[in-house]
XYZ file of C-alpha atoms in Angstrom:
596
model
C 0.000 0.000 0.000
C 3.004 2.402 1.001
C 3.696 2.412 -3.330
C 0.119 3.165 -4.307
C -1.100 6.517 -5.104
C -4.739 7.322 -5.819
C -5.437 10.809 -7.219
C -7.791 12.441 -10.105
C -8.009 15.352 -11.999
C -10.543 18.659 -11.495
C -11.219 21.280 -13.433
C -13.753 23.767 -15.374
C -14.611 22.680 -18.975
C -11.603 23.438 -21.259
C -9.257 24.213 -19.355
C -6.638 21.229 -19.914
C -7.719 17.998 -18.136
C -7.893 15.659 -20.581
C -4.619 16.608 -22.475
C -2.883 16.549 -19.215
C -4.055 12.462 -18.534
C -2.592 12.193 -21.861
C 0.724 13.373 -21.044
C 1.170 11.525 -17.649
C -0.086 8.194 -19.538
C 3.040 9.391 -22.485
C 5.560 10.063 -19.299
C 4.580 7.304 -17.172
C 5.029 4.502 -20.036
C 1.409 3.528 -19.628
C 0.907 4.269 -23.085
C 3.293 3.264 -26.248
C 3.752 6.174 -29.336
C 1.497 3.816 -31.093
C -1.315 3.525 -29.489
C -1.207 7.432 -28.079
C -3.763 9.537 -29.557
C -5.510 12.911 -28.192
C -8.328 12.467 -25.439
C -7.382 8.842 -24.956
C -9.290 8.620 -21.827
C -12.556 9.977 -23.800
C -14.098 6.872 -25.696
C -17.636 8.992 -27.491
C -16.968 10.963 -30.691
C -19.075 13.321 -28.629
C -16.668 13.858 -26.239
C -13.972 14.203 -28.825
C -15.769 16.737 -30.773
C -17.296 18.762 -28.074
C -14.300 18.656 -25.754
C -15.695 17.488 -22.521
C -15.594 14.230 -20.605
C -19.308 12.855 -20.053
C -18.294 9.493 -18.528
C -15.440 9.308 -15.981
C -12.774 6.962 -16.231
C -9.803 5.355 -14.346
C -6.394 3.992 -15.581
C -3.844 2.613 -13.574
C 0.017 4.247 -14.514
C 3.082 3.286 -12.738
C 6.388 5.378 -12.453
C 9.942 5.088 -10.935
C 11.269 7.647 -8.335
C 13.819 7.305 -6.301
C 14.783 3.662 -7.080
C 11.484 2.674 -6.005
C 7.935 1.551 -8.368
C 4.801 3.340 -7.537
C 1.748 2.639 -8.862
C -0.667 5.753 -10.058
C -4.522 5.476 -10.408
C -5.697 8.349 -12.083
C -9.371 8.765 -11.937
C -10.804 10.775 -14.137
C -13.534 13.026 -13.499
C -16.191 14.252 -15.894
C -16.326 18.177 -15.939
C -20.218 19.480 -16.169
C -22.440 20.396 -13.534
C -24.738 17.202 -14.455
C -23.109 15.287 -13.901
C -21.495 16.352 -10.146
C -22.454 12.968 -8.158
C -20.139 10.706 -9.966
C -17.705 13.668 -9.858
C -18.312 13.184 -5.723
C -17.971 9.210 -5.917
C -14.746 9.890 -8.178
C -13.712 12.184 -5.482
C -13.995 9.781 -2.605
C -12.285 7.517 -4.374
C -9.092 9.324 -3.936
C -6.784 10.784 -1.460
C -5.310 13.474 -3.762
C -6.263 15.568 -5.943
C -4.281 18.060 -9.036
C -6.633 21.397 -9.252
C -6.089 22.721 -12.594
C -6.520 26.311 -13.588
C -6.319 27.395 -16.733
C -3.482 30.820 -16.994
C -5.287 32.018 -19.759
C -8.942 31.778 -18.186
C -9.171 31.655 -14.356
C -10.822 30.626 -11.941
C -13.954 29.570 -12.804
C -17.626 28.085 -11.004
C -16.717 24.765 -11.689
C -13.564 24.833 -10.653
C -14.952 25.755 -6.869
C -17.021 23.640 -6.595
C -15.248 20.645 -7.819
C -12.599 21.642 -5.030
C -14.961 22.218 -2.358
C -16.075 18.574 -2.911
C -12.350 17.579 -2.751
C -11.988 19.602 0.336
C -15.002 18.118 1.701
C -13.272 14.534 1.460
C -10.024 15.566 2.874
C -7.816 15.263 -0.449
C -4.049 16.568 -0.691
C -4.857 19.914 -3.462
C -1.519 20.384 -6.109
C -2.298 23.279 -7.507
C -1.262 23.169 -11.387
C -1.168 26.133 -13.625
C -1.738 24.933 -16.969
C -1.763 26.633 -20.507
C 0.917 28.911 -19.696
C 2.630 28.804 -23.072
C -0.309 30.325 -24.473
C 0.062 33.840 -25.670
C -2.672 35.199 -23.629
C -1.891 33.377 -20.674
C -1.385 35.571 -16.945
C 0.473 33.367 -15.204
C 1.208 36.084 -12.249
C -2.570 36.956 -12.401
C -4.143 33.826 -11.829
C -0.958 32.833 -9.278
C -2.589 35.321 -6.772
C -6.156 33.868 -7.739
C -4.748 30.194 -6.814
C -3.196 31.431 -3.213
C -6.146 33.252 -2.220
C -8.628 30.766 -2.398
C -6.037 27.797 -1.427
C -4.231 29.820 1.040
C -0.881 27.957 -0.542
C 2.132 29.374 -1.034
C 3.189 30.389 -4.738
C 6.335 28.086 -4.977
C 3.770 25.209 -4.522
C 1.476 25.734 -7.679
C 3.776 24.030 -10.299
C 3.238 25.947 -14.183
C 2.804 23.100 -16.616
C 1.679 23.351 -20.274
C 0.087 20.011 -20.844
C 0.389 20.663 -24.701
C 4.221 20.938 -24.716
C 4.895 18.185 -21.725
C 6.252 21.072 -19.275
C 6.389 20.557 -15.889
C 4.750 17.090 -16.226
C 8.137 15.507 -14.140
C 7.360 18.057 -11.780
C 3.308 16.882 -11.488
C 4.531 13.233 -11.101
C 6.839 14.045 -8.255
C 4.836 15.943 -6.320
C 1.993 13.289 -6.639
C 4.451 10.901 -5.418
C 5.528 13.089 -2.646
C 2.817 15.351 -1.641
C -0.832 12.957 -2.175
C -0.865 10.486 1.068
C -1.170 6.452 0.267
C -4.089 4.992 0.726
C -5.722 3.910 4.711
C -7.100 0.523 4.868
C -6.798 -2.723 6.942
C -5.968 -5.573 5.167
C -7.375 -7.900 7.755
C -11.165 -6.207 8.018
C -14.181 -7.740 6.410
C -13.930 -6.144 2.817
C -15.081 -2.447 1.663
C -14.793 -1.206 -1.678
C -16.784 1.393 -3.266
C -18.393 1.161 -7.105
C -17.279 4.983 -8.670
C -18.333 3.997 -11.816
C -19.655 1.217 -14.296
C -19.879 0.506 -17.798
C -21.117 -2.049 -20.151
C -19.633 -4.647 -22.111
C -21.985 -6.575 -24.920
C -20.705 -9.831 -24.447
C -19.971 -10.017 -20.825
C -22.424 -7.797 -19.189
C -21.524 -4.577 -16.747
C -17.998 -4.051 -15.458
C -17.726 -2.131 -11.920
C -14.537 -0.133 -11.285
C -14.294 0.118 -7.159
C -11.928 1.148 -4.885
C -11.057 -1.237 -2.251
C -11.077 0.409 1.550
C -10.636 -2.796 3.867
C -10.064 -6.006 3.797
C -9.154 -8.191 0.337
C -10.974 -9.392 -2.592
C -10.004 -13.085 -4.439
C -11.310 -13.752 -8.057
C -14.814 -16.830 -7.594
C -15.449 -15.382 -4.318
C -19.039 -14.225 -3.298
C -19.695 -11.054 -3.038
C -22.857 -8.552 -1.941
C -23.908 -5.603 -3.334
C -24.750 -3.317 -0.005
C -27.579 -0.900 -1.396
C -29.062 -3.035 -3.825
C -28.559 -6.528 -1.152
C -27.972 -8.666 -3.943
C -25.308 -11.441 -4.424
C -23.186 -12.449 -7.326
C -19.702 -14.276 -8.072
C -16.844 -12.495 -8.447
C -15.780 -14.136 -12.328
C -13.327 -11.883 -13.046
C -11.273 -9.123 -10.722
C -7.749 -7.163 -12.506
C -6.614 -3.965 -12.374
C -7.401 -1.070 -15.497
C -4.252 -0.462 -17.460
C -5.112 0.610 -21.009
C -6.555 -3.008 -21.852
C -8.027 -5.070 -18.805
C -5.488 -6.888 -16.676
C -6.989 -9.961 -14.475
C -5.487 -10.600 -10.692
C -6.177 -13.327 -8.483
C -6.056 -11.252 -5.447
C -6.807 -7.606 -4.636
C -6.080 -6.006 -1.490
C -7.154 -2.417 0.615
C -5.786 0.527 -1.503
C -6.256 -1.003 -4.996
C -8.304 0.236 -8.055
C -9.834 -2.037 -10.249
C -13.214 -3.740 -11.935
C -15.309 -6.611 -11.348
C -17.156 -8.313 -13.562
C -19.911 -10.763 -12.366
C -22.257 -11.354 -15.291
C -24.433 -8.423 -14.552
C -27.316 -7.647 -16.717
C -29.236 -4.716 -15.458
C -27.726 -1.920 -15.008
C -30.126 -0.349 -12.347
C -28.378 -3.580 -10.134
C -25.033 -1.283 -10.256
C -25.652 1.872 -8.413
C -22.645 4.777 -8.358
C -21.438 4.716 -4.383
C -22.655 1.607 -3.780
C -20.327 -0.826 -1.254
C -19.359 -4.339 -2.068
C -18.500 -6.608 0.734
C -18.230 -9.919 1.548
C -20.835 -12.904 1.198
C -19.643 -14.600 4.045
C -17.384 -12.095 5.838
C -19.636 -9.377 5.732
C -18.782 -5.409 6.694
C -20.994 -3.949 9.189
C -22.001 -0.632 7.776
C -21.602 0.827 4.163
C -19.351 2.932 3.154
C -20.714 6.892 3.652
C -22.171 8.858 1.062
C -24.767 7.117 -1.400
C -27.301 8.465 -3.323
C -29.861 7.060 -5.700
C -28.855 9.825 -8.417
C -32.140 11.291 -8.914
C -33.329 13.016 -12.702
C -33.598 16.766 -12.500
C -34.953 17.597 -15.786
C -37.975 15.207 -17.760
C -38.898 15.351 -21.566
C -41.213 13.431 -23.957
C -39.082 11.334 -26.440
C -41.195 10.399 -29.544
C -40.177 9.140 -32.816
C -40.695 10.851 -35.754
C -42.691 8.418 -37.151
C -45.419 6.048 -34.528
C -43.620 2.714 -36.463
C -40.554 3.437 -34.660
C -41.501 3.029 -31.427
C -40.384 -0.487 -30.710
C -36.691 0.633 -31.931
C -36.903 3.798 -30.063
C -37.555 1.002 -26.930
C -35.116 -1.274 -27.546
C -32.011 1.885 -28.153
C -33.349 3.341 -24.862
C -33.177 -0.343 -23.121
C -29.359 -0.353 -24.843
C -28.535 3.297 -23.796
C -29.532 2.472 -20.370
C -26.865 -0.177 -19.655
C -24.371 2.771 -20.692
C -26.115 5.082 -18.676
C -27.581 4.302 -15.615
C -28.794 8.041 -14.479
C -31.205 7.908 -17.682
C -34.568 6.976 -16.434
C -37.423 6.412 -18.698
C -40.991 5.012 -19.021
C -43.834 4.596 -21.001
C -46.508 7.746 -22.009
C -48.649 8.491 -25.029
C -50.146 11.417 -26.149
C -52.690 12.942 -28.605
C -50.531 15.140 -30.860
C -47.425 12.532 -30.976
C -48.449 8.988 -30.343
C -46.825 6.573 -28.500
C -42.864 7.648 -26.720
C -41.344 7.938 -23.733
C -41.365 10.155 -20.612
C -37.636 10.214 -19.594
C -35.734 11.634 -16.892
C -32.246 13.508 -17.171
C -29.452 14.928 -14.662
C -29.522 18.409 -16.571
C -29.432 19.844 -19.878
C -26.809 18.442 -21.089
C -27.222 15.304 -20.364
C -30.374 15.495 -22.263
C -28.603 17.139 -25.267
C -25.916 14.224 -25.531
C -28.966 11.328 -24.615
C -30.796 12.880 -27.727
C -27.025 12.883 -30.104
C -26.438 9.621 -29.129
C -29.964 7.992 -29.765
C -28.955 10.094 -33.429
C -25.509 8.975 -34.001
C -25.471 5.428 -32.708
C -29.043 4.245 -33.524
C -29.810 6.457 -36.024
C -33.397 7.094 -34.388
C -34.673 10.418 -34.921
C -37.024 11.473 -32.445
C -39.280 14.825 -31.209
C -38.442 16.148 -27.856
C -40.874 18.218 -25.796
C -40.449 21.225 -23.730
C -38.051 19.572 -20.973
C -39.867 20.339 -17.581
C -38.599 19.963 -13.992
C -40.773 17.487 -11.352
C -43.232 19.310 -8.925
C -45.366 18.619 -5.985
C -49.084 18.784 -5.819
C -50.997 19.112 -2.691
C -54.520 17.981 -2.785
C -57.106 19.378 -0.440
C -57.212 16.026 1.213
C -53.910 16.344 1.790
C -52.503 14.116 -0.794
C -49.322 14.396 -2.346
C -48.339 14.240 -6.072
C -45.280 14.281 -7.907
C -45.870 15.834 -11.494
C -43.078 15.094 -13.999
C -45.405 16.271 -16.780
C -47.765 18.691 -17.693
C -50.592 16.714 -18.730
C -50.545 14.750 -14.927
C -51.644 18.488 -13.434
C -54.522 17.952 -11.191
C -57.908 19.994 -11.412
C -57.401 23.530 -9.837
C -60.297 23.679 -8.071
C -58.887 20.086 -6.316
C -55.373 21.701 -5.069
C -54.321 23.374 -2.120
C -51.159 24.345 -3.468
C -48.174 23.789 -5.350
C -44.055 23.343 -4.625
C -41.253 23.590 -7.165
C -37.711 22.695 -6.701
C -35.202 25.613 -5.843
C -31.686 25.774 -6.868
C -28.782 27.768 -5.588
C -26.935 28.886 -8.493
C -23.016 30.523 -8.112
C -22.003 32.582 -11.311
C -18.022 34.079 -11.628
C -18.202 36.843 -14.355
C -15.939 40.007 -15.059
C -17.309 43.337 -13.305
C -18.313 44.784 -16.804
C -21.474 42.232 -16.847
C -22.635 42.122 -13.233
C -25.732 44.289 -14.518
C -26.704 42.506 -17.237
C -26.234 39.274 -15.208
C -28.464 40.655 -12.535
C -31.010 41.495 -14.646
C -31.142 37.942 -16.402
C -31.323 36.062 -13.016
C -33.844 38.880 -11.747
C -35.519 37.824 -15.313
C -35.764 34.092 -14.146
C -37.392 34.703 -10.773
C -33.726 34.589 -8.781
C -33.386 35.980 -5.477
C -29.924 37.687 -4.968
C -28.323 36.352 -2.016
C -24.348 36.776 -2.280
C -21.792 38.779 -4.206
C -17.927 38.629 -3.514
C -15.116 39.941 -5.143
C -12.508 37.172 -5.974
C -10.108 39.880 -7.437
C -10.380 43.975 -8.627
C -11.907 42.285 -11.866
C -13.987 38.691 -11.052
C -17.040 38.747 -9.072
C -19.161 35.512 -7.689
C -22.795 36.120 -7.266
C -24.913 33.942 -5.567
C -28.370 33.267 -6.646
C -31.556 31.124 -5.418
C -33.608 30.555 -8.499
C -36.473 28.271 -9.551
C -34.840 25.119 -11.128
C -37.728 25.339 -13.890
C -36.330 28.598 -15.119
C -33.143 27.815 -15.811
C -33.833 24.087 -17.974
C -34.788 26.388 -20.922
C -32.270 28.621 -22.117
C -30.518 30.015 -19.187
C -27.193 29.064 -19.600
C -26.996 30.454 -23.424
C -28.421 33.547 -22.247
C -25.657 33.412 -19.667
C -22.848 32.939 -22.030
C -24.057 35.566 -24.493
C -25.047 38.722 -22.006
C -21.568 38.268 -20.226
C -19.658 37.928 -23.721
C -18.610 34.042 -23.090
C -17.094 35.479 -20.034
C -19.323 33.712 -17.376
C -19.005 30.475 -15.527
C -22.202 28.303 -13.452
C -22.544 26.089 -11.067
C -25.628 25.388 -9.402
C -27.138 22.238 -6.929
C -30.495 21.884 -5.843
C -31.620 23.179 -2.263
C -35.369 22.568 -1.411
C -38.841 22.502 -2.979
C -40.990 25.672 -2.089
C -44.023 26.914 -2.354
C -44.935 28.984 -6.086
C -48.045 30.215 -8.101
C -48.171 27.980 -11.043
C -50.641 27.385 -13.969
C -50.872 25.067 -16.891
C -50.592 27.080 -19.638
C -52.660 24.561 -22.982
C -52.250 25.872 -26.907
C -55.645 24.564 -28.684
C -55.410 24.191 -32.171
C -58.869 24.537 -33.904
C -60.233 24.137 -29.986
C -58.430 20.707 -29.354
C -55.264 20.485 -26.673
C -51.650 19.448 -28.008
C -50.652 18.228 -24.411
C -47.408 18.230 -26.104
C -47.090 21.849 -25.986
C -48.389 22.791 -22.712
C -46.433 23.699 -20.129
C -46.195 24.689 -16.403
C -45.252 28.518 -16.157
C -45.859 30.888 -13.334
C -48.758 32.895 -12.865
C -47.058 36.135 -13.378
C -45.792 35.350 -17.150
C -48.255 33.033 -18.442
C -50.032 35.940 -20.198
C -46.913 36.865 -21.935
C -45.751 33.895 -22.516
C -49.100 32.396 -24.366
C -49.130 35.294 -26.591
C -45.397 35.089 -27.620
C -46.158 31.302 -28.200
C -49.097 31.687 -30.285
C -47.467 34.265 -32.328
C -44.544 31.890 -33.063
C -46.781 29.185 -33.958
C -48.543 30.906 -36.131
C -44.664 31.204 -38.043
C -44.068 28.072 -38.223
C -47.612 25.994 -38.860
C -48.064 25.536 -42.560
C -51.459 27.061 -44.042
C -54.238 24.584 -44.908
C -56.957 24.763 -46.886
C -58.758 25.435 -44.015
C -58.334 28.460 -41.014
C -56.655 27.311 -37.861
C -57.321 28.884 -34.253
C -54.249 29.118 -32.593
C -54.852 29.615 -28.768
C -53.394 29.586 -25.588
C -55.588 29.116 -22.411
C -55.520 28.704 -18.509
C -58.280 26.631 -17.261
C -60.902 26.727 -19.037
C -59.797 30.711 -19.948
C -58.191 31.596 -23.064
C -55.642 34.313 -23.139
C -54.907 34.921 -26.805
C -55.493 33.965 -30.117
C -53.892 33.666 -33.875
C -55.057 32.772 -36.648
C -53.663 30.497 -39.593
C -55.280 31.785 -42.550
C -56.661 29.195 -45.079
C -55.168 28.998 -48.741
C -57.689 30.105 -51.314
C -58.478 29.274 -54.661
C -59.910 31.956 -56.837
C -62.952 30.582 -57.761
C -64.653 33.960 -59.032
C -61.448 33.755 -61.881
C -64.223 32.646 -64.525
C -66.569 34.794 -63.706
C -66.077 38.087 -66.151
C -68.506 41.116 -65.793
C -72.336 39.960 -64.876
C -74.417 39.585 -61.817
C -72.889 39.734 -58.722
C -74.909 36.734 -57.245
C -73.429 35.013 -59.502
C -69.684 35.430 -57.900
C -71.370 35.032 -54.295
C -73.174 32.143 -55.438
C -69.931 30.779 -56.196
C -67.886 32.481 -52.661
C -70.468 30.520 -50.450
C -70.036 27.247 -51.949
C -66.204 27.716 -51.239
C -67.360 28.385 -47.663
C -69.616 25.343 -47.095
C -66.208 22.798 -48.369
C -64.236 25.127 -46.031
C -66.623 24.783 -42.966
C -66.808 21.340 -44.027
C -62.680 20.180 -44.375
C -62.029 21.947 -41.233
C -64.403 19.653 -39.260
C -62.560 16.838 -40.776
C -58.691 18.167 -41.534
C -55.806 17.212 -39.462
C -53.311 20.003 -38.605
C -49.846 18.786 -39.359
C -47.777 20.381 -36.485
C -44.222 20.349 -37.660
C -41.256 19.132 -35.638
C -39.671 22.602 -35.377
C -42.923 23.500 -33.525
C -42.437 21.303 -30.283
C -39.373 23.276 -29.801
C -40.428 26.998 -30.494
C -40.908 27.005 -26.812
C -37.505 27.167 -26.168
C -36.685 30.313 -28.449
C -39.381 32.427 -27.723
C -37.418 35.319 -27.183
C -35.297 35.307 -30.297
């Protein structure tokens, strides 16, 4: 144990993580010129092309100081807010930790918060300066940014440029010398935690865990702590760049297990695995059931599809067991799926990858957050969608979930910040000045506010300058109405939506308007409205194509031509009691832009 060292990697978006883990894995040997390649640790295209890790992962490096082998387990973290419970797990994992700041950038949200979490489980912080061979770069600047919110002194943050490979000796050492190795008793009943899991076609889901006590041998019988389920231990190894099977594993080690595993609900993120007939006494602290923040409607394009658009979903699943799903029809779309998501972007990449690697295309509805209902009986209902909201005249009242929401931004855009959070129903409760130029605010805002467009908005009012972070507090209390579009009198429970009181008026007229853009004209008129209750609010009107069927008639008797202009009416009147309005795709999401 006194040669292992366990450590990861955290940092805002961009600013160098994954091109560092390249050039330890180059440095350490644990990858040959051949098989190097940028963002080795990222596996999706999506991650490649977007540059950001979505799925966290851990390699095992090892490297010679001092005449003497240590082993490294880096484990990787992935960088978006969503996605901040398996950056915990990954976190806990570890007993070190390299904070990256970019020289060119700053400190930014994520960056905190990330830290705080690492503070929050005791980890060694090496400060690393990264980027600084870029032309823009501060170094000095963002030196006096590190030390004030680490309180270290400014010959420990070591300047690296992950591109070029400088300081990388420098990062290894001070791992070696600076990140404590790992506590554990051999000789307790065995503790290891499950950080993270992923699935293999042909041999079902791997779990990577990190052992705390005691020893694990390969055909032993283990137990799952939080689900309380049993399985054999087939195959246990440590993760170098391929798989590489042990007999034996003892307290301090990272590696996988793989046990036949078919569901991935059975492996939870945090959960402990112990021993079948040794068993530990408690788990190990800090589970969660990672709960969905954000729910959609998935349908596909066309109804046929929607036994493939099952069976991708069942497949996506074992890759990604945050994504929660079931079963819900509805008038306007047919048969899809109601699904549940850790944030935006996690419903962004769900819907690319359903694209790219099924080739499914589907309709997504206006993403909503989950609320609670309170009946006058005093019974309690959890609404993930629109069309579930009781009967006003049945509820006592109504609780949405509240977020607290941190925001870094240059001085120049504190107004315009302001005003958007102010915009979005956000209660100021916070602002500090990190340095004469970088302020935090700190905001409590409905969660429901920000799902639509909020971060965009964000980006572009403070120039791309900006950084969030955000985590749920508590559920309170809030005016809220279902806001319905009719077409030609008849609900699309696809487009409703739950909006507060206070900007439903606004917010049906803006919506009608933009419908009335985008829905092609019929032969027919449409009535576009938008109603609370059983009250509508505003109106538009589709007008109907028209033939000119007075063309023929030249000079004569104007009967003749109104003869002619009633008949038109009657097969109007007539087609519009039996037409279907063809609401197109683009539609479903004009919610979202309603203020471009």
């Amino acid at each position: 144990m006194k040669e292992i060292r366990n450590f990861c990697i955290i940092a805002h978006i961009d600013h160098g993580k994954s091109t560092l883990a390249d050039r330890l894995l180059e440095f350490t040997g644990a990858v040959s010129e051949r098989e190097s390649q940028d963002q080795l640790l990222d596996d999706m295209d999506l991650e490649k092309e977007r540059g950001i890790t979505i799925k966290s992962h851990a390699i095992q490096m090892s490297h010679d100081f001092n005449n003497t082998e240590y082993i490294l387990n880096l484990i990787d973290t992935p960088g978006h807010v969503d996605f901040s419970y398996e950056v915990s797990r990954s976190i806990a994992a570890c007993e070190g930790a390299l904070l990256i700041v970019d020289a060119a950038q700053g400190i930014q949200a994520q960056t905190i918060s990330n830290l705080y979490l690492a503070l929050d489980n005791d980890l060694e912080i090496i400060p690393v300066l990264n980027k600084i061979d870029l032309p823009s770069a501060e170094p000095e600047v963002v030196k006096d940014q590190i030390i004030d919110l680490l309180g270290c002194k400014e010959n420990e943050i070591i300047p690296a440029s992950a591109k070029t490979g400088v300081g990388i000796n420098n990062i290894l050492e001070a791992i070696i010398t600076k990140i404590p190795n790992p506590s554990g008793d051999q000789n307790e009943p065995l503790q290891a935690m499950i950080f993270d899991s992923v699935y293999n076609t042909f041999r079902g889901i791997e779990a990577y865990f990190k052992i705390y006590n005691g020893s694990i041998q390969k055909g032993e019988k283990v137990k799952f702590m939080a689900t309380g389920k049993e399985y054999l231990a087939e195959e246990i190894g440590v993760l170098k760049l391929e798989k590489y099977p042990k007999e034996k594993m003892t307290a301090g080690e990272v590696g996988y297990i793989i046990s036949g595993i078919k569901e991935a609900k059975e492996v939870q993120v945090g959960d402990t695995i112990t021993s079948f007939l040794n068993p530990a006494k408690t788990p190990i602290v800090g589970f969660e059931e990672v709960k969905p923040m954000v729910f959609a409607g998935i349908y596909p394009v066309d109804t046929e599809d929607f036994e493939e658009l099952r069976s991708s979903m069942e497949k996506l699943q074992l890759n990604d067991a945050s994504l929660t799903y079931e079963t819900e029809s509805s008038a306007a779309l047919g048969f899809g799926f109601r699904c549940g998501f850790l944030g935006m972007l996690h419903m962004e990449i769900i819907q690319e990858r359903l694209e790219r690697e099924f080739e499914m295309t589907v309709i997504t509805t206006v993403p909503n957050v989950s609320y609670y209902a309170y009946k006058s009986n005093d019974e309690k209902l959890i609404i993930h969608n629109p069309s579930d909201y009781p009967d006003p005249s049945t509820l006592s009242y109504v609780e949405e979930p509240y977020i607290k929401a941190q925001i870094i931004t240059k001085t120049d855009f504190i107004g315009q910040v302001m005003n958007l959070c102010i915009s979005k129903r956000g209660e100021l409760k916070n602002q500090v000045y990190l340095t004469t130029d970088r302020v935090e605010i700190t905001f409590e805002m409905p969660l429901g506010e920000i799902v639509f467009d909020f971060y965009d908005k964000l980006k572009s009012v403070s120039k791309g300058y900006a950084s969030f972070d955000y985590y749920p507090i508590d559920y309170k209390m809030s005016n809220l109405a279902k806001l319905d579009i009719l077409l030609n009198g008849a609900p699309v429970d696809a487009l409703s939506a739950l909006v507060h009181k206070d900007n439903s008026y606004t917010l049906g007229k803006k919506l009608c308007a933009k419908l009335k853009e985008l829905i092609p004209r019929q032969q027919f008129d449409i009535a576009i409205q938008s109603a609370i209750g059983s009250k509508i609010i505003s109106r538009e009107t589709v007008k109907a194509l028209r033939k000119d069927v007075t063309a023929k008639c030249y000079g004569g008797d104007i009967t003749r031509k109104r003869k002619l202009l009633e008949k038109q009416k009657k097969g109007k009147k007539r087609m519009r009691q039996v037409g279907n309005v063809e609401i197109p795709q683009k539609a479903f999401l004009s919610v979202l832009q309603l203020d471009d």
